[in-house]
Amino acid sequence: MEIFVAYACIYHQCLKRTLLAIFKSPWTVFLPMAMSGAMIIAANLLSGLGLIAGIAITLVFAALFSSYLYFVRELVLGGKASINELSRSFKLYFWDIINLGFVVWILELLVGLLVARSSQGVVILAFLHFAEFVLLNAAPEIIYVHHTYGGLATVQRSIRFIHENWIEWFFPNLIVAAIFYFGLPILWSSGLPVVLISLTVGVIFHFSFVFRGCLFIELDSSSHRQRMHKYRTLKS
């Protein structure tokens, strides 16, 4: 029972830090919607480039996601995000994201070639994608907290973090996933304007991403034993 109370306290503290961080820079709740819109526009503009389109869209995504991670980092570390940093934010984690994407692409390419003639190829690739989702789940936080430039370094640190904290990490993340899974169909069938639906989804996504960052820092900077010791000390 003690362990549940201890981690409930941790989640509560992360929730408080998340709310305070977003309250300091409320304009950031519009970032997911704005960047999703920019990605859609870029994809439409670049779609006529043929084979180059895929590469160009990947580069645009890396720049936009780098920008988003920069502002999330500012919130998670207790700073006040400023729109004046927008131009700098596009390049800060650009190559970190590209390098990680390259490693994942090479892995999927090699596995795809190996199972191309296998009757279980689809199942194996599906398992690979699931493994990537699980083992690389903390990769965004690894990138903006530790600034891991190399793709392999990001993969290794993410796997190590998930191995050490998978229960503590995935419990709240699965709750958020359930909210999206059950909530999105309700939103789309509600008859609300698309802009309002997109904003709502973006706000929930932003809130969850900042919460993930606060939780990551808490888990990454301590072991389970240290957390329990800290809880018992505060309790006494």
PDB file of C-alpha atoms in Angstrom:
ATOM      1  CA  MET A   1       0.000   0.000   0.000  1.00  0.00           C
ATOM      2  CA  GLU A   2       2.856   2.342   0.864  1.00  0.00           C
ATOM      3  CA  ILE A   3       4.279   2.170  -2.650  1.00  0.00           C
ATOM      4  CA  PHE A   4       0.969   3.263  -4.203  1.00  0.00           C
ATOM      5  CA  VAL A   5       0.711   6.269  -1.889  1.00  0.00           C
ATOM      6  CA  ALA A   6       4.334   7.221  -2.560  1.00  0.00           C
ATOM      7  CA  TYR A   7       3.883   7.226  -6.323  1.00  0.00           C
ATOM      8  CA  ALA A   8       0.525   8.960  -6.046  1.00  0.00           C
ATOM      9  CA  CYS A   9       2.410  11.767  -4.299  1.00  0.00           C
ATOM     10  CA  ILE A  10       4.968  11.840  -7.123  1.00  0.00           C
ATOM     11  CA  TYR A  11       2.249  12.054  -9.778  1.00  0.00           C
ATOM     12  CA  HIS A  12       0.508  14.764  -7.780  1.00  0.00           C
ATOM     13  CA  GLN A  13       3.688  16.837  -7.575  1.00  0.00           C
ATOM     14  CA  CYS A  14       4.292  16.409 -11.311  1.00  0.00           C
ATOM     15  CA  LEU A  15       0.711  17.461 -11.974  1.00  0.00           C
ATOM     16  CA  LYS A  16       1.176  20.608  -9.885  1.00  0.00           C
ATOM     17  CA  ARG A  17       4.428  21.456 -11.669  1.00  0.00           C
ATOM     18  CA  THR A  18       2.724  20.910 -15.026  1.00  0.00           C
ATOM     19  CA  LEU A  19      -0.140  23.269 -14.211  1.00  0.00           C
ATOM     20  CA  LEU A  20       2.191  25.938 -12.839  1.00  0.00           C
ATOM     21  CA  ALA A  21       4.506  25.678 -15.852  1.00  0.00           C
ATOM     22  CA  ILE A  22       1.685  26.046 -18.384  1.00  0.00           C
ATOM     23  CA  PHE A  23       0.124  28.856 -16.331  1.00  0.00           C
ATOM     24  CA  LYS A  24       3.405  30.802 -16.640  1.00  0.00           C
ATOM     25  CA  SER A  25       3.332  30.500 -20.454  1.00  0.00           C
ATOM     26  CA  PRO A  26      -0.318  29.862 -21.421  1.00  0.00           C
ATOM     27  CA  TRP A  27       0.298  30.717 -25.083  1.00  0.00           C
ATOM     28  CA  THR A  28       2.177  27.424 -25.476  1.00  0.00           C
ATOM     29  CA  VAL A  29      -1.117  25.457 -25.443  1.00  0.00           C
ATOM     30  CA  PHE A  30      -1.583  26.629 -29.040  1.00  0.00           C
ATOM     31  CA  LEU A  31       1.743  25.130 -30.178  1.00  0.00           C
ATOM     32  CA  PRO A  32       0.509  21.604 -31.041  1.00  0.00           C
ATOM     33  CA  MET A  33      -2.322  22.941 -33.193  1.00  0.00           C
ATOM     34  CA  ALA A  34      -0.115  25.563 -34.864  1.00  0.00           C
ATOM     35  CA  MET A  35       2.650  23.103 -35.650  1.00  0.00           C
ATOM     36  CA  SER A  36       0.218  20.437 -36.859  1.00  0.00           C
ATOM     37  CA  GLY A  37      -1.250  23.043 -39.189  1.00  0.00           C
ATOM     38  CA  ALA A  38       2.224  24.000 -40.404  1.00  0.00           C
ATOM     39  CA  MET A  39       3.012  20.335 -41.033  1.00  0.00           C
ATOM     40  CA  ILE A  40      -0.165  19.850 -43.084  1.00  0.00           C
ATOM     41  CA  ILE A  41       0.554  22.961 -45.160  1.00  0.00           C
ATOM     42  CA  ALA A  42       4.159  21.880 -45.744  1.00  0.00           C
ATOM     43  CA  ALA A  43       3.066  18.374 -46.774  1.00  0.00           C
ATOM     44  CA  ASN A  44       0.617  19.794 -49.307  1.00  0.00           C
ATOM     45  CA  LEU A  45       3.193  22.198 -50.735  1.00  0.00           C
ATOM     46  CA  LEU A  46       5.932  19.564 -50.967  1.00  0.00           C
ATOM     47  CA  SER A  47       3.778  16.708 -52.252  1.00  0.00           C
ATOM     48  CA  GLY A  48       4.600  17.544 -55.869  1.00  0.00           C
ATOM     49  CA  LEU A  49       8.336  16.977 -55.441  1.00  0.00           C
ATOM     50  CA  GLY A  50       8.134  13.248 -56.105  1.00  0.00           C
ATOM     51  CA  LEU A  51      10.816  11.166 -54.385  1.00  0.00           C
ATOM     52  CA  ILE A  52      12.270  14.263 -52.722  1.00  0.00           C
ATOM     53  CA  ALA A  53       8.937  14.986 -51.016  1.00  0.00           C
ATOM     54  CA  GLY A  54       9.447  12.328 -48.335  1.00  0.00           C
ATOM     55  CA  ILE A  55      12.864  13.682 -47.389  1.00  0.00           C
ATOM     56  CA  ALA A  56      11.660  17.290 -47.410  1.00  0.00           C
ATOM     57  CA  ILE A  57       8.644  16.490 -45.229  1.00  0.00           C
ATOM     58  CA  THR A  58      10.892  14.610 -42.789  1.00  0.00           C
ATOM     59  CA  LEU A  59      13.160  17.647 -42.489  1.00  0.00           C
ATOM     60  CA  VAL A  60      10.189  19.937 -41.884  1.00  0.00           C
ATOM     61  CA  PHE A  61       8.837  17.580 -39.221  1.00  0.00           C
ATOM     62  CA  ALA A  62      12.235  17.454 -37.479  1.00  0.00           C
ATOM     63  CA  ALA A  63      12.430  21.258 -37.413  1.00  0.00           C
ATOM     64  CA  LEU A  64       8.885  21.647 -36.068  1.00  0.00           C
ATOM     65  CA  PHE A  65       9.297  18.916 -33.460  1.00  0.00           C
ATOM     66  CA  SER A  66      12.641  20.427 -32.409  1.00  0.00           C
ATOM     67  CA  SER A  67      10.855  23.717 -31.824  1.00  0.00           C
ATOM     68  CA  TYR A  68       8.128  22.072 -29.782  1.00  0.00           C
ATOM     69  CA  LEU A  69      10.621  20.143 -27.649  1.00  0.00           C
ATOM     70  CA  TYR A  70      12.502  23.368 -26.968  1.00  0.00           C
ATOM     71  CA  PHE A  71       9.449  25.096 -25.531  1.00  0.00           C
ATOM     72  CA  VAL A  72       8.400  22.011 -23.565  1.00  0.00           C
ATOM     73  CA  ARG A  73      11.898  21.902 -22.083  1.00  0.00           C
ATOM     74  CA  GLU A  74      11.596  25.514 -20.969  1.00  0.00           C
ATOM     75  CA  LEU A  75       8.324  24.728 -19.212  1.00  0.00           C
ATOM     76  CA  VAL A  76       9.543  21.496 -17.620  1.00  0.00           C
ATOM     77  CA  LEU A  77      12.717  23.111 -16.268  1.00  0.00           C
ATOM     78  CA  GLY A  78      10.741  25.946 -14.716  1.00  0.00           C
ATOM     79  CA  GLY A  79      11.517  28.674 -17.221  1.00  0.00           C
ATOM     80  CA  LYS A  80       9.141  31.012 -19.002  1.00  0.00           C
ATOM     81  CA  ALA A  81       8.877  30.184 -22.690  1.00  0.00           C
ATOM     82  CA  SER A  82       9.293  33.162 -25.001  1.00  0.00           C
ATOM     83  CA  ILE A  83       8.038  33.368 -28.576  1.00  0.00           C
ATOM     84  CA  ASN A  84      11.206  35.347 -29.357  1.00  0.00           C
ATOM     85  CA  GLU A  85      13.129  32.051 -29.207  1.00  0.00           C
ATOM     86  CA  LEU A  86      11.118  30.562 -32.079  1.00  0.00           C
ATOM     87  CA  SER A  87      13.797  30.891 -34.771  1.00  0.00           C
ATOM     88  CA  ARG A  88      16.445  29.324 -32.528  1.00  0.00           C
ATOM     89  CA  SER A  89      14.154  26.493 -31.457  1.00  0.00           C
ATOM     90  CA  PHE A  90      13.838  24.998 -34.955  1.00  0.00           C
ATOM     91  CA  LYS A  91      17.484  23.969 -35.103  1.00  0.00           C
ATOM     92  CA  LEU A  92      18.320  23.173 -31.467  1.00  0.00           C
ATOM     93  CA  TYR A  93      17.274  19.487 -31.556  1.00  0.00           C
ATOM     94  CA  PHE A  94      16.985  19.145 -35.322  1.00  0.00           C
ATOM     95  CA  TRP A  95      19.919  16.774 -35.815  1.00  0.00           C
ATOM     96  CA  ASP A  96      19.145  14.854 -32.632  1.00  0.00           C
ATOM     97  CA  ILE A  97      15.738  13.994 -34.122  1.00  0.00           C
ATOM     98  CA  ILE A  98      17.138  13.277 -37.589  1.00  0.00           C
ATOM     99  CA  ASN A  99      19.807  10.956 -36.191  1.00  0.00           C
ATOM    100  CA  LEU A 100      17.245   9.021 -34.151  1.00  0.00           C
ATOM    101  CA  GLY A 101      14.949   8.759 -37.153  1.00  0.00           C
ATOM    102  CA  PHE A 102      17.828   7.479 -39.276  1.00  0.00           C
ATOM    103  CA  VAL A 103      18.623   4.695 -36.794  1.00  0.00           C
ATOM    104  CA  VAL A 104      14.955   3.645 -36.681  1.00  0.00           C
ATOM    105  CA  TRP A 105      14.725   3.771 -40.486  1.00  0.00           C
ATOM    106  CA  ILE A 106      17.811   1.583 -40.923  1.00  0.00           C
ATOM    107  CA  LEU A 107      16.466  -0.917 -38.388  1.00  0.00           C
ATOM    108  CA  GLU A 108      13.072  -1.129 -40.093  1.00  0.00           C
ATOM    109  CA  LEU A 109      14.713  -1.404 -43.525  1.00  0.00           C
ATOM    110  CA  LEU A 110      16.951  -4.298 -42.463  1.00  0.00           C
ATOM    111  CA  VAL A 111      14.139  -6.162 -40.705  1.00  0.00           C
ATOM    112  CA  GLY A 112      11.874  -5.553 -43.698  1.00  0.00           C
ATOM    113  CA  LEU A 113      14.437  -7.075 -46.044  1.00  0.00           C
ATOM    114  CA  LEU A 114      14.960 -10.082 -43.773  1.00  0.00           C
ATOM    115  CA  VAL A 115      11.250 -10.896 -43.483  1.00  0.00           C
ATOM    116  CA  ALA A 116      10.229  -9.876 -47.012  1.00  0.00           C
ATOM    117  CA  ARG A 117       9.620 -13.492 -48.054  1.00  0.00           C
ATOM    118  CA  SER A 118       8.374 -14.730 -44.705  1.00  0.00           C
ATOM    119  CA  SER A 119       4.708 -15.611 -44.222  1.00  0.00           C
ATOM    120  CA  GLN A 120       4.965 -13.985 -40.778  1.00  0.00           C
ATOM    121  CA  GLY A 121       6.537 -10.800 -42.120  1.00  0.00           C
ATOM    122  CA  VAL A 122       3.567  -8.592 -41.289  1.00  0.00           C
ATOM    123  CA  VAL A 123       3.416  -9.934 -37.739  1.00  0.00           C
ATOM    124  CA  ILE A 124       7.155  -9.437 -37.219  1.00  0.00           C
ATOM    125  CA  LEU A 125       7.014  -5.846 -38.478  1.00  0.00           C
ATOM    126  CA  ALA A 126       3.993  -5.153 -36.273  1.00  0.00           C
ATOM    127  CA  PHE A 127       5.925  -6.495 -33.273  1.00  0.00           C
ATOM    128  CA  LEU A 128       8.908  -4.326 -34.252  1.00  0.00           C
ATOM    129  CA  HIS A 129       6.731  -1.203 -34.325  1.00  0.00           C
ATOM    130  CA  PHE A 130       5.267  -2.099 -30.938  1.00  0.00           C
ATOM    131  CA  ALA A 131       8.775  -2.637 -29.523  1.00  0.00           C
ATOM    132  CA  GLU A 132       9.830   0.766 -30.885  1.00  0.00           C
ATOM    133  CA  PHE A 133       6.802   2.395 -29.288  1.00  0.00           C
ATOM    134  CA  VAL A 134       7.627   0.867 -25.915  1.00  0.00           C
ATOM    135  CA  LEU A 135      11.426   1.087 -25.839  1.00  0.00           C
ATOM    136  CA  LEU A 136      11.677   4.524 -27.457  1.00  0.00           C
ATOM    137  CA  ASN A 137       8.736   6.017 -25.597  1.00  0.00           C
ATOM    138  CA  ALA A 138      10.984   8.303 -23.564  1.00  0.00           C
ATOM    139  CA  ALA A 139      13.130   9.349 -26.557  1.00  0.00           C
ATOM    140  CA  PRO A 140      11.680  12.909 -26.782  1.00  0.00           C
ATOM    141  CA  GLU A 141      12.528  13.531 -23.124  1.00  0.00           C
ATOM    142  CA  ILE A 142      15.952  11.945 -23.542  1.00  0.00           C
ATOM    143  CA  ILE A 143      16.619  14.349 -26.414  1.00  0.00           C
ATOM    144  CA  TYR A 144      15.618  17.601 -24.764  1.00  0.00           C
ATOM    145  CA  VAL A 145      16.827  16.802 -21.237  1.00  0.00           C
ATOM    146  CA  HIS A 146      20.139  15.109 -22.101  1.00  0.00           C
ATOM    147  CA  HIS A 147      20.585  16.544 -25.621  1.00  0.00           C
ATOM    148  CA  THR A 148      21.740  13.176 -26.997  1.00  0.00           C
ATOM    149  CA  TYR A 149      23.058  14.038 -30.437  1.00  0.00           C
ATOM    150  CA  GLY A 150      23.675  10.488 -31.667  1.00  0.00           C
ATOM    151  CA  GLY A 151      20.702   8.333 -32.582  1.00  0.00           C
ATOM    152  CA  LEU A 152      22.203   5.213 -30.981  1.00  0.00           C
ATOM    153  CA  ALA A 153      22.880   7.121 -27.756  1.00  0.00           C
ATOM    154  CA  THR A 154      19.237   8.210 -27.639  1.00  0.00           C
ATOM    155  CA  VAL A 155      18.070   4.635 -28.227  1.00  0.00           C
ATOM    156  CA  GLN A 156      20.347   3.245 -25.516  1.00  0.00           C
ATOM    157  CA  ARG A 157      19.352   5.814 -22.902  1.00  0.00           C
ATOM    158  CA  SER A 158      15.665   5.421 -23.676  1.00  0.00           C
ATOM    159  CA  ILE A 159      15.848   1.619 -23.381  1.00  0.00           C
ATOM    160  CA  ARG A 160      17.720   1.901 -20.092  1.00  0.00           C
ATOM    161  CA  PHE A 161      15.189   4.381 -18.704  1.00  0.00           C
ATOM    162  CA  ILE A 162      12.209   2.235 -19.732  1.00  0.00           C
ATOM    163  CA  HIS A 163      13.863  -0.873 -18.287  1.00  0.00           C
ATOM    164  CA  GLU A 164      14.331   0.840 -14.922  1.00  0.00           C
ATOM    165  CA  ASN A 165      11.013   2.710 -14.753  1.00  0.00           C
ATOM    166  CA  TRP A 166       8.528   1.022 -17.046  1.00  0.00           C
ATOM    167  CA  ILE A 167       5.710   0.638 -14.506  1.00  0.00           C
ATOM    168  CA  GLU A 168       6.030   4.157 -13.092  1.00  0.00           C
ATOM    169  CA  TRP A 169       6.334   5.644 -16.579  1.00  0.00           C
ATOM    170  CA  PHE A 170       3.618   3.814 -18.471  1.00  0.00           C
ATOM    171  CA  PHE A 171       0.890   3.919 -15.804  1.00  0.00           C
ATOM    172  CA  PRO A 172       0.026   7.635 -16.311  1.00  0.00           C
ATOM    173  CA  ASN A 173       0.871   7.487 -20.016  1.00  0.00           C
ATOM    174  CA  LEU A 174      -1.653   4.693 -20.574  1.00  0.00           C
ATOM    175  CA  ILE A 175      -4.291   6.787 -18.820  1.00  0.00           C
ATOM    176  CA  VAL A 176      -3.632   9.628 -21.263  1.00  0.00           C
ATOM    177  CA  ALA A 177      -3.706   7.175 -24.182  1.00  0.00           C
ATOM    178  CA  ALA A 178      -7.091   5.913 -22.962  1.00  0.00           C
ATOM    179  CA  ILE A 179      -8.400   9.493 -22.814  1.00  0.00           C
ATOM    180  CA  PHE A 180      -7.386  10.019 -26.441  1.00  0.00           C
ATOM    181  CA  TYR A 181      -8.691   6.631 -27.544  1.00  0.00           C
ATOM    182  CA  PHE A 182     -12.134   7.039 -26.004  1.00  0.00           C
ATOM    183  CA  GLY A 183     -12.343  10.826 -26.133  1.00  0.00           C
ATOM    184  CA  LEU A 184     -11.489  11.491 -29.777  1.00  0.00           C
ATOM    185  CA  PRO A 185     -14.524   9.645 -31.222  1.00  0.00           C
ATOM    186  CA  ILE A 186     -16.767  11.564 -28.819  1.00  0.00           C
ATOM    187  CA  LEU A 187     -15.223  14.875 -29.869  1.00  0.00           C
ATOM    188  CA  TRP A 188     -15.504  14.145 -33.594  1.00  0.00           C
ATOM    189  CA  SER A 189     -19.144  13.140 -33.232  1.00  0.00           C
ATOM    190  CA  SER A 190     -20.010  16.111 -31.027  1.00  0.00           C
ATOM    191  CA  GLY A 191     -20.662  18.452 -33.943  1.00  0.00           C
ATOM    192  CA  LEU A 192     -18.197  21.040 -32.635  1.00  0.00           C
ATOM    193  CA  PRO A 193     -16.201  23.126 -35.148  1.00  0.00           C
ATOM    194  CA  VAL A 194     -13.026  21.420 -36.374  1.00  0.00           C
ATOM    195  CA  VAL A 195     -10.905  24.288 -35.057  1.00  0.00           C
ATOM    196  CA  LEU A 196     -12.312  23.865 -31.556  1.00  0.00           C
ATOM    197  CA  ILE A 197     -11.804  20.086 -31.674  1.00  0.00           C
ATOM    198  CA  SER A 198      -8.218  20.545 -32.864  1.00  0.00           C
ATOM    199  CA  LEU A 199      -7.560  23.063 -30.101  1.00  0.00           C
ATOM    200  CA  THR A 200      -8.996  20.730 -27.450  1.00  0.00           C
ATOM    201  CA  VAL A 201      -6.881  17.818 -28.665  1.00  0.00           C
ATOM    202  CA  GLY A 202      -3.828  20.076 -28.806  1.00  0.00           C
ATOM    203  CA  VAL A 203      -4.340  21.311 -25.242  1.00  0.00           C
ATOM    204  CA  ILE A 204      -4.653  17.751 -23.906  1.00  0.00           C
ATOM    205  CA  PHE A 205      -1.592  16.678 -25.903  1.00  0.00           C
ATOM    206  CA  HIS A 206       0.421  19.657 -24.631  1.00  0.00           C
ATOM    207  CA  PHE A 207      -0.620  19.073 -21.035  1.00  0.00           C
ATOM    208  CA  SER A 208       0.344  15.392 -21.262  1.00  0.00           C
ATOM    209  CA  PHE A 209       3.702  16.185 -22.882  1.00  0.00           C
ATOM    210  CA  VAL A 210       4.668  18.683 -20.192  1.00  0.00           C
ATOM    211  CA  PHE A 211       3.537  16.218 -17.517  1.00  0.00           C
ATOM    212  CA  ARG A 212       5.696  13.529 -19.162  1.00  0.00           C
ATOM    213  CA  GLY A 213       8.677  15.854 -18.945  1.00  0.00           C
ATOM    214  CA  CYS A 214       8.135  16.587 -15.253  1.00  0.00           C
ATOM    215  CA  LEU A 215       7.716  12.878 -14.533  1.00  0.00           C
ATOM    216  CA  PHE A 216      10.791  11.979 -16.585  1.00  0.00           C
ATOM    217  CA  ILE A 217      13.008  14.325 -14.609  1.00  0.00           C
ATOM    218  CA  GLU A 218      11.666  12.918 -11.345  1.00  0.00           C
ATOM    219  CA  LEU A 219      12.229   9.293 -12.373  1.00  0.00           C
ATOM    220  CA  ASP A 220      15.501   9.842 -14.221  1.00  0.00           C
ATOM    221  CA  SER A 221      17.141  11.591 -11.286  1.00  0.00           C
ATOM    222  CA  SER A 222      16.369   8.936  -8.669  1.00  0.00           C
ATOM    223  CA  SER A 223      15.993   5.208  -8.155  1.00  0.00           C
ATOM    224  CA  HIS A 224      12.931   3.442  -6.774  1.00  0.00           C
ATOM    225  CA  ARG A 225      14.723   2.973  -3.438  1.00  0.00           C
ATOM    226  CA  GLN A 226      15.601   6.658  -3.229  1.00  0.00           C
ATOM    227  CA  ARG A 227      12.004   7.655  -3.961  1.00  0.00           C
ATOM    228  CA  MET A 228      10.654   5.382  -1.262  1.00  0.00           C
ATOM    229  CA  HIS A 229      13.273   6.639   1.209  1.00  0.00           C
ATOM    230  CA  LYS A 230      12.321  10.237   0.410  1.00  0.00           C
ATOM    231  CA  TYR A 231       8.633   9.433   0.914  1.00  0.00           C
ATOM    232  CA  ARG A 232       9.267   7.749   4.282  1.00  0.00           C
ATOM    233  CA  THR A 233      11.421  10.680   5.387  1.00  0.00           C
ATOM    234  CA  LEU A 234       8.737  13.227   4.494  1.00  0.00           C
ATOM    235  CA  LYS A 235       6.076  11.054   6.094  1.00  0.00           C
ATOM    236  CA  SER A 236       7.955  10.855   9.366  1.00  0.00           C
TER     237      SER A 236
END
